[in-house]
Short mmCIF file of C-alpha atoms in Angstrom, two decimals:
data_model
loop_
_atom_site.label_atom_id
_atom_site.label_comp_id
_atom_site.label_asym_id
_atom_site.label_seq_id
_atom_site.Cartn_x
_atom_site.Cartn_y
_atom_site.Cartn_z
CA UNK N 8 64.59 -53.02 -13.95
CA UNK N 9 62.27 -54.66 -16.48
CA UNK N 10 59.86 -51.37 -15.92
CA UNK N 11 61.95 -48.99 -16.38
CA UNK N 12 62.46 -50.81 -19.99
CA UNK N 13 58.93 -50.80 -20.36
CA UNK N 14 58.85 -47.02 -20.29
CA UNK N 15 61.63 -46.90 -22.31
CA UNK N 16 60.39 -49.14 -24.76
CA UNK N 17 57.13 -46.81 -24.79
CA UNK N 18 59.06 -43.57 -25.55
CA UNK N 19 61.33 -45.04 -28.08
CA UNK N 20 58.10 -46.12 -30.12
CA UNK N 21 56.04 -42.94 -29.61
CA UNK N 22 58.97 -41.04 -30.86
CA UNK N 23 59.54 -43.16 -34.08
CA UNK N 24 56.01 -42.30 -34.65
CA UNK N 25 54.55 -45.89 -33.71
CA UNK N 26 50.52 -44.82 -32.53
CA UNK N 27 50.02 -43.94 -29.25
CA UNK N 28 48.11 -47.45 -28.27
CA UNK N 29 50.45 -49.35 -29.83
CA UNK N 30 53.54 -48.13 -28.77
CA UNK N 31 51.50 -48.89 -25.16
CA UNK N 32 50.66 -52.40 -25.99
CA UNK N 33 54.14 -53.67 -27.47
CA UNK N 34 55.83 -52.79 -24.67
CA UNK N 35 53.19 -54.53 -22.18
CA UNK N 36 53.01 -57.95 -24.38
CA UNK N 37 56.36 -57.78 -24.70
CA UNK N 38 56.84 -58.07 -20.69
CA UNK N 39 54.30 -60.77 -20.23
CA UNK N 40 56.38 -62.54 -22.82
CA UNK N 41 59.56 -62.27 -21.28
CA UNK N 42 57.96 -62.94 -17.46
CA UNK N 43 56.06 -65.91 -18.73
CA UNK N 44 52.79 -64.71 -17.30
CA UNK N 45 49.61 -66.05 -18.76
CA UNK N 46 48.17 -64.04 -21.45
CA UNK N 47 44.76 -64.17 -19.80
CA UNK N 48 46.16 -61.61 -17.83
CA UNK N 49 45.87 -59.26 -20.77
CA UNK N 50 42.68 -60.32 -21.09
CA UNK N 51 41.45 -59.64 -17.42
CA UNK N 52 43.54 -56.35 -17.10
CA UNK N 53 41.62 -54.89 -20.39
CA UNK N 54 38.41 -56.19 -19.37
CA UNK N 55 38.75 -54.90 -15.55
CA UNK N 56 39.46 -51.76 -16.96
CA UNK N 57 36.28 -51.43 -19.16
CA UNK N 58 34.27 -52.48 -16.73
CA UNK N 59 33.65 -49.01 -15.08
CA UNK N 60 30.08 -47.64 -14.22
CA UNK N 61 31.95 -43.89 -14.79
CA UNK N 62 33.08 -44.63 -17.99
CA UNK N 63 30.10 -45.18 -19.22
CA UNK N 64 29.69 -41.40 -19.34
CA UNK N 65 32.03 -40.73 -21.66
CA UNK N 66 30.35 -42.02 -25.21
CA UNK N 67 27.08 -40.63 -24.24
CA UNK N 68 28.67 -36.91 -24.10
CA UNK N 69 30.31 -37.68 -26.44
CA UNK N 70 26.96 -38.66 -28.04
CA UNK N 71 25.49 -35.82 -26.91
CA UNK N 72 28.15 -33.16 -28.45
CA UNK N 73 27.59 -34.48 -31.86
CA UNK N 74 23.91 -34.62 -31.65
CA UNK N 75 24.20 -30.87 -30.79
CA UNK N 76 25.78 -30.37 -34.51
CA UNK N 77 22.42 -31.58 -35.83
CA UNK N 78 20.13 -30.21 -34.00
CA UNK N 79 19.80 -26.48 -34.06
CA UNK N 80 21.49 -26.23 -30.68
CA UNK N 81 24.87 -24.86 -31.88
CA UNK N 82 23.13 -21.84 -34.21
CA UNK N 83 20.59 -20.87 -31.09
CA UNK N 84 23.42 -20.67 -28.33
CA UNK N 85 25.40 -19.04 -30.88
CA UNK N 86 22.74 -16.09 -32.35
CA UNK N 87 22.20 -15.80 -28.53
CA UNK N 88 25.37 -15.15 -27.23
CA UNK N 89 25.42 -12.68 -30.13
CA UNK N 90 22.73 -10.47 -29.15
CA UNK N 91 24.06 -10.65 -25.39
CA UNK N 92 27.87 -10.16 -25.54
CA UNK N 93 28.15 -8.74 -29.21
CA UNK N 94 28.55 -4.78 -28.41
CA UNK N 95 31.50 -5.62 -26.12
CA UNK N 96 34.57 -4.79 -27.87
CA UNK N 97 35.83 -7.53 -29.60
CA UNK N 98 32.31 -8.22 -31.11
CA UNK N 99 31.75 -11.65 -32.15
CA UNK N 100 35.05 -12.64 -30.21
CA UNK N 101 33.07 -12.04 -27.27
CA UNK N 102 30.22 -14.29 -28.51
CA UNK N 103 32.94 -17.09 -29.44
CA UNK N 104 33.99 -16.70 -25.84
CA UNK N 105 30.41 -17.16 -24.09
CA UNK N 106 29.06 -19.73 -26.98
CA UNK N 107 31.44 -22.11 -25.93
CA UNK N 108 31.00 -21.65 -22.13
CA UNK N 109 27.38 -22.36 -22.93
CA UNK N 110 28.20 -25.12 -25.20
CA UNK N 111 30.49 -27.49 -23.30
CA UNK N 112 27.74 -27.20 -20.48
CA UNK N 113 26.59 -29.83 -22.65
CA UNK N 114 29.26 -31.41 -24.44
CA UNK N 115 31.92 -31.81 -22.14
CA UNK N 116 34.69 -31.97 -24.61
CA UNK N 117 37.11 -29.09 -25.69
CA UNK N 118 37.47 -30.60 -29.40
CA UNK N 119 33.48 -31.22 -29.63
CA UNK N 120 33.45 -27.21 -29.44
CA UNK N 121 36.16 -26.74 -31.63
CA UNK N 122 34.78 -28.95 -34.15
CA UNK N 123 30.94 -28.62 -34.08
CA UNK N 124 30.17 -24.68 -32.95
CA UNK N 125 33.88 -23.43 -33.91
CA UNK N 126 32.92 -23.71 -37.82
CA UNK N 127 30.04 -21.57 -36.91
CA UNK N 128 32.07 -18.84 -35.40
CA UNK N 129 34.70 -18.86 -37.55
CA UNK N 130 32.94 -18.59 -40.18
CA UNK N 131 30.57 -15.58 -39.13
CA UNK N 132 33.94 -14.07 -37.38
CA UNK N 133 35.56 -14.12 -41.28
CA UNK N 134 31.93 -12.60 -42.47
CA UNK N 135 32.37 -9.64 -40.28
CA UNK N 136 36.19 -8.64 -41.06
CA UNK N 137 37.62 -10.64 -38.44
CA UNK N 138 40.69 -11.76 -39.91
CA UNK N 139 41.07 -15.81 -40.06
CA UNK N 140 43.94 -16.41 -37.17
CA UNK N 141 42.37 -14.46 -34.77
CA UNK N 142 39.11 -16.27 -35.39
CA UNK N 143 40.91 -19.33 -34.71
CA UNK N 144 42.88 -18.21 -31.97
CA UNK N 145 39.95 -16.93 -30.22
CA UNK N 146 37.86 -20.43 -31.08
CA UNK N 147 40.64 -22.75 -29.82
CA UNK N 148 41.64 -20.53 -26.56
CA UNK N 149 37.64 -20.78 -25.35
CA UNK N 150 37.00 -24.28 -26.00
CA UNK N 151 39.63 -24.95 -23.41
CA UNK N 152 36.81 -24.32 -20.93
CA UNK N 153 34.55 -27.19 -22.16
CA UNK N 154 36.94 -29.77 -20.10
CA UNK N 155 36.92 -27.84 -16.79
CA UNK N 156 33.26 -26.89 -16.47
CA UNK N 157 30.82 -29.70 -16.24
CA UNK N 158 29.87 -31.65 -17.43
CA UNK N 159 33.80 -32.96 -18.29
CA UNK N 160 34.60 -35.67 -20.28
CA UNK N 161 38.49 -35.22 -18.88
CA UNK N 162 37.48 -35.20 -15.08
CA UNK N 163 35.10 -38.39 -15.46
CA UNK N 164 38.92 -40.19 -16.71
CA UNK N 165 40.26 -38.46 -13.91
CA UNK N 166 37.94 -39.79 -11.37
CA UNK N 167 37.80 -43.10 -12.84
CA UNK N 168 41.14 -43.10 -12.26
CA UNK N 169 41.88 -42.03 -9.33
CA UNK N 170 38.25 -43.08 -7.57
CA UNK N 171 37.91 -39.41 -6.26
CA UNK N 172 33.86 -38.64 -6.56
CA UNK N 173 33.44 -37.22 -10.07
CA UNK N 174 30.73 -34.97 -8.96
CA UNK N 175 32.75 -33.62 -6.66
CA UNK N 176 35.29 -33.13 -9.94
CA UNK N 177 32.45 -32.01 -11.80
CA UNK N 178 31.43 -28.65 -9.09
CA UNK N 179 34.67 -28.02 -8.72
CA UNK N 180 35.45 -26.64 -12.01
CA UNK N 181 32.56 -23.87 -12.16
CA UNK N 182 34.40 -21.23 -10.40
CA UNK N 183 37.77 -21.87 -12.59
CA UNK N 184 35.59 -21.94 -15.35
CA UNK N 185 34.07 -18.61 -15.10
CA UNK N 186 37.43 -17.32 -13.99
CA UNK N 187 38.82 -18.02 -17.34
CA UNK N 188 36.01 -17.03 -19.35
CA UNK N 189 36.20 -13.81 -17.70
CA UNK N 190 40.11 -13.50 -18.04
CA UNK N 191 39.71 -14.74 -21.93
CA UNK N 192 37.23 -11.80 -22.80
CA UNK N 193 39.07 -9.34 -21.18
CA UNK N 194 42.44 -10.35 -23.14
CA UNK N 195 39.90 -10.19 -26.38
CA UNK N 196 39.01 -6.62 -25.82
CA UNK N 197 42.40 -5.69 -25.27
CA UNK N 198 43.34 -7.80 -28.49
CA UNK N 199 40.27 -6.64 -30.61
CA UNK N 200 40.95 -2.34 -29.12
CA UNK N 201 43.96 -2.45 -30.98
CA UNK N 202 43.29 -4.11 -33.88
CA UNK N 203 40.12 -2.41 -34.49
CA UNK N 204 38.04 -4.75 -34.94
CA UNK N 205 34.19 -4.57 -35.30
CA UNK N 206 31.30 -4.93 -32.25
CA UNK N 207 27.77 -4.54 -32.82
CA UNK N 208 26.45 -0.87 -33.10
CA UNK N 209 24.61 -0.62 -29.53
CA UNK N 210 23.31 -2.60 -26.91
CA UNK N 211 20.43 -5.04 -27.08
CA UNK N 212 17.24 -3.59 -25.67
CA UNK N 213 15.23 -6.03 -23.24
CA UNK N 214 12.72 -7.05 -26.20
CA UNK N 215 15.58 -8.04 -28.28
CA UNK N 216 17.49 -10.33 -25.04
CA UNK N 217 14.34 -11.84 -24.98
CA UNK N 218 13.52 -12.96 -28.30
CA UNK N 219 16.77 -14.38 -28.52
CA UNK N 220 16.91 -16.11 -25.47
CA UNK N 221 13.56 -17.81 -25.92
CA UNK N 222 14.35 -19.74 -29.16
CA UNK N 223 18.12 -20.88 -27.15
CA UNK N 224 16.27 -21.08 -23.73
CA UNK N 225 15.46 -25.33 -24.26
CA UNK N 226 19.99 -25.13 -25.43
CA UNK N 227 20.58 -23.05 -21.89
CA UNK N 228 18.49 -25.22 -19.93
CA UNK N 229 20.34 -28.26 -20.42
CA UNK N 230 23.47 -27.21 -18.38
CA UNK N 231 21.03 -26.28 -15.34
CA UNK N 232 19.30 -29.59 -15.70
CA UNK N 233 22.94 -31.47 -15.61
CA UNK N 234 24.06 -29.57 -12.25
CA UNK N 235 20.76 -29.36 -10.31
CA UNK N 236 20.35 -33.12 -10.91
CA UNK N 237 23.89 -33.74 -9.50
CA UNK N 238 23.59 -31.27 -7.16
CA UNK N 239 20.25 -32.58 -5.13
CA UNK N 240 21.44 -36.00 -6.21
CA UNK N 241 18.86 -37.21 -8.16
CA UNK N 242 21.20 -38.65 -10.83
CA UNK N 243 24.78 -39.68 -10.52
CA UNK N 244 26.92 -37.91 -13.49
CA UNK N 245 26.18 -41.41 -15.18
CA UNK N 246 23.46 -41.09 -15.38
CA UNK N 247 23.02 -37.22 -16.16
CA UNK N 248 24.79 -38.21 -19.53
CA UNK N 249 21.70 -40.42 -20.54
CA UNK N 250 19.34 -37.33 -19.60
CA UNK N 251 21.21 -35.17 -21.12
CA UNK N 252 21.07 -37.07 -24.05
CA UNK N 253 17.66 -37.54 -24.29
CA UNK N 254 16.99 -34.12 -23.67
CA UNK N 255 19.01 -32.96 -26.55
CA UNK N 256 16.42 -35.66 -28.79
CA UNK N 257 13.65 -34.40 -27.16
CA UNK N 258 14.70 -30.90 -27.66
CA UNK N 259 16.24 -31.78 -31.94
CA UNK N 260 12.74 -33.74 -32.54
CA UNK N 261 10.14 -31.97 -30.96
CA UNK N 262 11.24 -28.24 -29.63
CA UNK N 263 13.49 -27.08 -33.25
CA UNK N 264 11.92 -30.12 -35.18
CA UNK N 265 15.24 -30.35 -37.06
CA UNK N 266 16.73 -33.32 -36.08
CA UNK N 267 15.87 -36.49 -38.13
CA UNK N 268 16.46 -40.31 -37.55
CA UNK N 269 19.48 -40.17 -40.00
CA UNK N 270 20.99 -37.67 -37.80
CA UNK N 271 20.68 -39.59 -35.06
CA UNK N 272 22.29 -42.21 -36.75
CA UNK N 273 25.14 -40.14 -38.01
CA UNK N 274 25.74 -39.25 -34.61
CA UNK N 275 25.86 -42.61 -33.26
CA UNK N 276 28.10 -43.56 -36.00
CA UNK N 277 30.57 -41.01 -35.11
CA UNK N 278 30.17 -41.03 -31.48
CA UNK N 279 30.98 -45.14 -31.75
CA UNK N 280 33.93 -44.16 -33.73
CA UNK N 281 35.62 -41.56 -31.14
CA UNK N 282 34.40 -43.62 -28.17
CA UNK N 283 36.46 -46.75 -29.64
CA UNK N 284 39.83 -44.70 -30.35
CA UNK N 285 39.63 -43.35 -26.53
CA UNK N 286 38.42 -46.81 -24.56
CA UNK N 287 41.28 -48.51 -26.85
CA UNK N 288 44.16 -46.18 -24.95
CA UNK N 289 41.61 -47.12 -21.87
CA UNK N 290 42.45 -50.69 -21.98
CA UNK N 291 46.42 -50.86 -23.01
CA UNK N 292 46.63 -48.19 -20.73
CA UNK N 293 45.17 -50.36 -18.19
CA UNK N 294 47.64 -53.29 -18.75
CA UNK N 295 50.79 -50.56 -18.86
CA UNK N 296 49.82 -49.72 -15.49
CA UNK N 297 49.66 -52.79 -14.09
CA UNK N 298 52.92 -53.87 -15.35
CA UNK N 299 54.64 -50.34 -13.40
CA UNK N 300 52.63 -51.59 -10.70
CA UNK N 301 54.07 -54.59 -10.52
CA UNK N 302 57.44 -53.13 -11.12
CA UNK N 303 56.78 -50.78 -8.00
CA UNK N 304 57.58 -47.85 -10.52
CA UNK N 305 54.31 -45.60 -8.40
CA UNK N 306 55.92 -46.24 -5.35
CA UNK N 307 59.94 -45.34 -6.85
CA UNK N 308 58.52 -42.05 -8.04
CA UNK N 309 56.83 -41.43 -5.24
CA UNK N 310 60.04 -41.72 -3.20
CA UNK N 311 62.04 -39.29 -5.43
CA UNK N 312 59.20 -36.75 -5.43
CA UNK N 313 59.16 -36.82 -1.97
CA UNK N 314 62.58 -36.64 -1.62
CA UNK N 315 62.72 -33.52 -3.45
CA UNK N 316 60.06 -32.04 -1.63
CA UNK N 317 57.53 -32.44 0.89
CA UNK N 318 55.99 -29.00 0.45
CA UNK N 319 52.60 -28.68 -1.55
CA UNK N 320 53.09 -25.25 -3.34
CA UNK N 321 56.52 -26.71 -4.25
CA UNK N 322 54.95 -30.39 -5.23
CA UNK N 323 51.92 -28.62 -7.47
CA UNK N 324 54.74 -26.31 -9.30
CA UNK N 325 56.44 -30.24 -10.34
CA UNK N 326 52.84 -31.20 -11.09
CA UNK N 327 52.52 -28.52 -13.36
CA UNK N 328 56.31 -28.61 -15.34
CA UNK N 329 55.28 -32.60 -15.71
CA UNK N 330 51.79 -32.33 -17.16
CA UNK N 331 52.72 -28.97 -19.23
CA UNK N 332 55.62 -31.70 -20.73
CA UNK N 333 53.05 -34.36 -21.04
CA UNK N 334 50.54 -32.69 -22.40
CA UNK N 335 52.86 -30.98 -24.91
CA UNK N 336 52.92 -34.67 -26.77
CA UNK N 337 50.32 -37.19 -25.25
CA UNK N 338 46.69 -36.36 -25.49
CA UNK N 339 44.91 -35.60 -22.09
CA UNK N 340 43.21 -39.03 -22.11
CA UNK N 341 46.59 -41.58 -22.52
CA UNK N 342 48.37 -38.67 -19.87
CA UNK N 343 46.10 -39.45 -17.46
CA UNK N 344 45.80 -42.99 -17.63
CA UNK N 345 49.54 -43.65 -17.47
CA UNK N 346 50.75 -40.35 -15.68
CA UNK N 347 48.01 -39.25 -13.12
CA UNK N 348 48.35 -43.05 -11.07
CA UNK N 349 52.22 -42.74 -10.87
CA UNK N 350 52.30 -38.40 -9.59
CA UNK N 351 48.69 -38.26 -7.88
CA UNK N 352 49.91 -40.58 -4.76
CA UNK N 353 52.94 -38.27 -3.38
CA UNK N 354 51.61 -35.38 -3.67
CA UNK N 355 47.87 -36.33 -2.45
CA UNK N 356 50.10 -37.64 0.61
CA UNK N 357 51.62 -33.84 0.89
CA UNK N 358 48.16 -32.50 1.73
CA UNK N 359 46.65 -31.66 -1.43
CA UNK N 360 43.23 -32.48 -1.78
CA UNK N 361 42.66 -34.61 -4.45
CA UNK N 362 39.74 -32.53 -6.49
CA UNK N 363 42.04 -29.72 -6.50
CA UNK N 364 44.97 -31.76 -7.52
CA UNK N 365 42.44 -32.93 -10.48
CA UNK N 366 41.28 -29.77 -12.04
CA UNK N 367 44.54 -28.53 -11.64
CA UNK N 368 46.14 -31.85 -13.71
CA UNK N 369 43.30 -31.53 -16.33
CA UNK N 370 43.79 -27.54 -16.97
CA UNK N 371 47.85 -28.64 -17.72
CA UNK N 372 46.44 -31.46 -20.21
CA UNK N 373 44.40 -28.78 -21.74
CA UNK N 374 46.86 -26.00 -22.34
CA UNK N 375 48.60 -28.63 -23.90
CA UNK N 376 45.88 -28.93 -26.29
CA UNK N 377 47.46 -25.69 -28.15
CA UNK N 378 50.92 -26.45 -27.49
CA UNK N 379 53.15 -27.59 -30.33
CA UNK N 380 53.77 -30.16 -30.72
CA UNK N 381 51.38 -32.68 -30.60
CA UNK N 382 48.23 -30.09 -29.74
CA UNK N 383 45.44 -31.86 -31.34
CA UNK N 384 43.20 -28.45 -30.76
CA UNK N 385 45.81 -26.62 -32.89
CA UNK N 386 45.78 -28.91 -35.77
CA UNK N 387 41.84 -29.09 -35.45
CA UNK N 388 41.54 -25.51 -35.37
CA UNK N 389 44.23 -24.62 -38.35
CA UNK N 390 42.27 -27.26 -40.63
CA UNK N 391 38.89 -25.31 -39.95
CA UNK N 392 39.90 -22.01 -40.28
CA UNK N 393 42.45 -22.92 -43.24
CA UNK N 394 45.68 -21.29 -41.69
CA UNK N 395 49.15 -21.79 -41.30
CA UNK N 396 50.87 -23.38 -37.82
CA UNK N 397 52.65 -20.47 -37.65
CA UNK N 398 49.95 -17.49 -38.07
CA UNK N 399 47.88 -19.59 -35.69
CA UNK N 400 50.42 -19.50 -32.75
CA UNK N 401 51.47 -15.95 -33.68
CA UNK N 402 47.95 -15.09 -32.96
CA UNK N 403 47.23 -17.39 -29.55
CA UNK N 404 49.80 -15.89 -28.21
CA UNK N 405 48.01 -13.08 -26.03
CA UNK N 406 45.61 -15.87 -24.98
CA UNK N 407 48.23 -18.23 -23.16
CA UNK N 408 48.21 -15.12 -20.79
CA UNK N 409 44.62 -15.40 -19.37
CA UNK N 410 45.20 -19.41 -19.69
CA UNK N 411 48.40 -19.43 -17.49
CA UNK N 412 47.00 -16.92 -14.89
CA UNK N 413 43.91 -19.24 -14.64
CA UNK N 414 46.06 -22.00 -14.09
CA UNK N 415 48.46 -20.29 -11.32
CA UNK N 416 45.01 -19.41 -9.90
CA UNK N 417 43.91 -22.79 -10.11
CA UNK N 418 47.05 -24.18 -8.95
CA UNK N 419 47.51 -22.09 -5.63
CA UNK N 420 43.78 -20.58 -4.61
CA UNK N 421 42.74 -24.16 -3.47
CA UNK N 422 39.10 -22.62 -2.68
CA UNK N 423 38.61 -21.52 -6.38
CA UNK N 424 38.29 -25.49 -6.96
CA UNK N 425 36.95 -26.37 -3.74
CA UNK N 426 34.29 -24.28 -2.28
CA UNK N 427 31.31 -25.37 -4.44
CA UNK N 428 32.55 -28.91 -3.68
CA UNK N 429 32.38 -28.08 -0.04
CA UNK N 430 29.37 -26.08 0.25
CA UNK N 431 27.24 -29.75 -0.96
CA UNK N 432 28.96 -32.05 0.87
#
């Protein structure tokens, strides 16, 4: 009984506006309180938590997206995927769409590309008579890729979580990824057709590929360096995070010579700074789940779901209607941590093989990214491009199209996830 007040005591909080981690955290102290239990507990729970060789991943990226901003990387990848993608119509939307394919290759975040390479698109988008919600809608829709191609910021949580083999996370979200690139600049030719907007006057000739590829090709490389390593397993995703990262100084110092030691130090500033607000939710997460633990709350809902159903397709529809929910007000890193060990057990036990089950749990928490109305990527976006809430979703909504069919696809084409996990194992 005392669980089922714990959640209760969590919603009433978040919904009077209390933050996220402390709306998490009241409720947990609170129990130990009233059950008496030593507050080392708290102590150990929080520390047990943090004390993850996977985790470890997560500031570096994060690290390593910011670094990006200051580097040169973000123009190169972007005047590149200009010259390549640019006489498609849709112009520039086109280049949004690849840029950030490119990009979270490195970054692994879906608000790192909203918030470091989006200004750049917007920005040139606005320059070329692109009008300022489509820019944004365009900017927001794409960076929902970062978080399913690797390397994936969201998936490392997931696996952390869940102690499913994040590289096998990781290569499962290529295929998906390109799926929805694809479907997302076919939906902005369509968009762009009727609007009339602007492409670039003809193709590229070969000459003019190349000398825009070489100036991005150390930006492109890193991507390939990140999946071959994990691939013949010379590094574990860990660890690819620390090459990564000093590839992206080797490459800001030495290749584009624009990166300088107060950068670097900017960077680490700020990557301290969103690293702390996401391993805080890490720990009272941490304690909130061993308190429904305790409570036997996994193993209640695990009943009921399998009460309902034993059937997969019918399971990973529920998974979907409860993450689209979730997502809709928690961000992707508290849903997983208090949702994923309570819904991942049943349906894992239906048949569903647990990578797929994770990309197809992190694309929900992504959607919900633009989805009023706690959709942090809508908010981010709007500030950037300087437009209203409404204009904004007026304009997305063409792009949930391509996003939902990626997700059905996702959701029920198991091998879209799974054969590039398969083929290396």
């Amino acid at each position: 009984m005392l669980g089922y007040l714990v959640i209760a005591g969590f919603g009433t909080l978040f919904i009077a506006g209390v933050p996220v981690v402390f709306a998490v955290l009241i409720p947990a102290i609170t129990y130990v309180v009233v059950e008496d239990l030593p507050f080392s507990l708290l102590a150990s729970r929080v520390t047990y938590a943090l004390d993850s060789f996977p985790l470890v991943a997560v500031p570096i990226f994060i690290f390593v997206g910011n670094l990006m901003n200051l580097s040169g990387i973000t123009e190169r990848i972007f005047r590149f995927a200009d010259v390549l993608v640019g006489r498609i119509h849709g112009g520039l939307a086109q280049v949004n769409i690849v840029a950030s394919l490119i990009f979270s290759g490195i970054s692994g975040a879906a608000l790192a590309d909203v918030g470091g390479l989006g200004r750049v698109e917007i920005k040139a988008m606005k320059e070329r008579g692109f009008d300022a919600p489509f820019s944004a809608a365009v900017t927001a829709a794409s960076a929902l890729v970062g978080p399913i191609f690797p390397p994936s910021i969201p998936l490392i949580v997931y696996g952390s979580v869940t102690s499913v083999s994040i590289i096998q996370l990781l290569l499962a979200g290529i295929l998906p990824a390109i799926v929805c690139t694809l479907a997302l600049m076919v939906t902005a030719a369509i968009v762009a057709l009727r609007a009339g907007y602007p492409r670039s006057d003809r193709w590229p000739r070969i000459g003019e590929i190349i000398r825009a590829f070489l100036p991005a090709a150390p930006a492109l490389a890193a991507p390939v360096l990140i999946v071959t390593g994990m691939l013949s397993g010379t590094f574990t995703p860990t660890e690819a995070a620390a090459v990564t990262a000093c590839y992206v100084l080797f490459v800001g110092f030495v290749v584009y010579r624009e990166m300088t030691v107060a950068h670097v130090l900017d960077a680490a500033l700020l990557s301290a700074r969103n690293t702390a607000a996401i391993l805080v939710i890490v720990a009272a997460a941490a304690m909130f789940g061993w308190i429904l633990a305790i409570e036997e709350i996994p193993q209640a809902f695990g009943a009921w779901l399998s009460g309902l159903s034993t059937d997969a397709n019918t399971l990973l529809l529920l998974v979907n209607v409860i993450f689209l929910v979730t997502g809709m007000f928690l961000d992707s890193t508290t849903a997983t941590l208090l949702v994923v060990p309570i819904v991942a057990p049943p349906v894992v036990a239906a048949g569903v093989d647990p990578v797929h089950l994770g990309l197809t749990i992190v694309f929900n928490l992504m959607i919900g990214l633009l989805t009023p109305p706690m959709g942090l990527a809508l908010f981010l976006i709007g500030d950037i491009a300087k437009v209203s809430m409404r204009s904004l979703l007026r304009a997305l909504v063409p792009f949930y199209v391509p996003l939902f069919a990626t997700l059905a696809a996702i959701t029920y084409i198991p091998a879209l996830s799974l054969t590039i996990p398969h083929l290396i194992r």
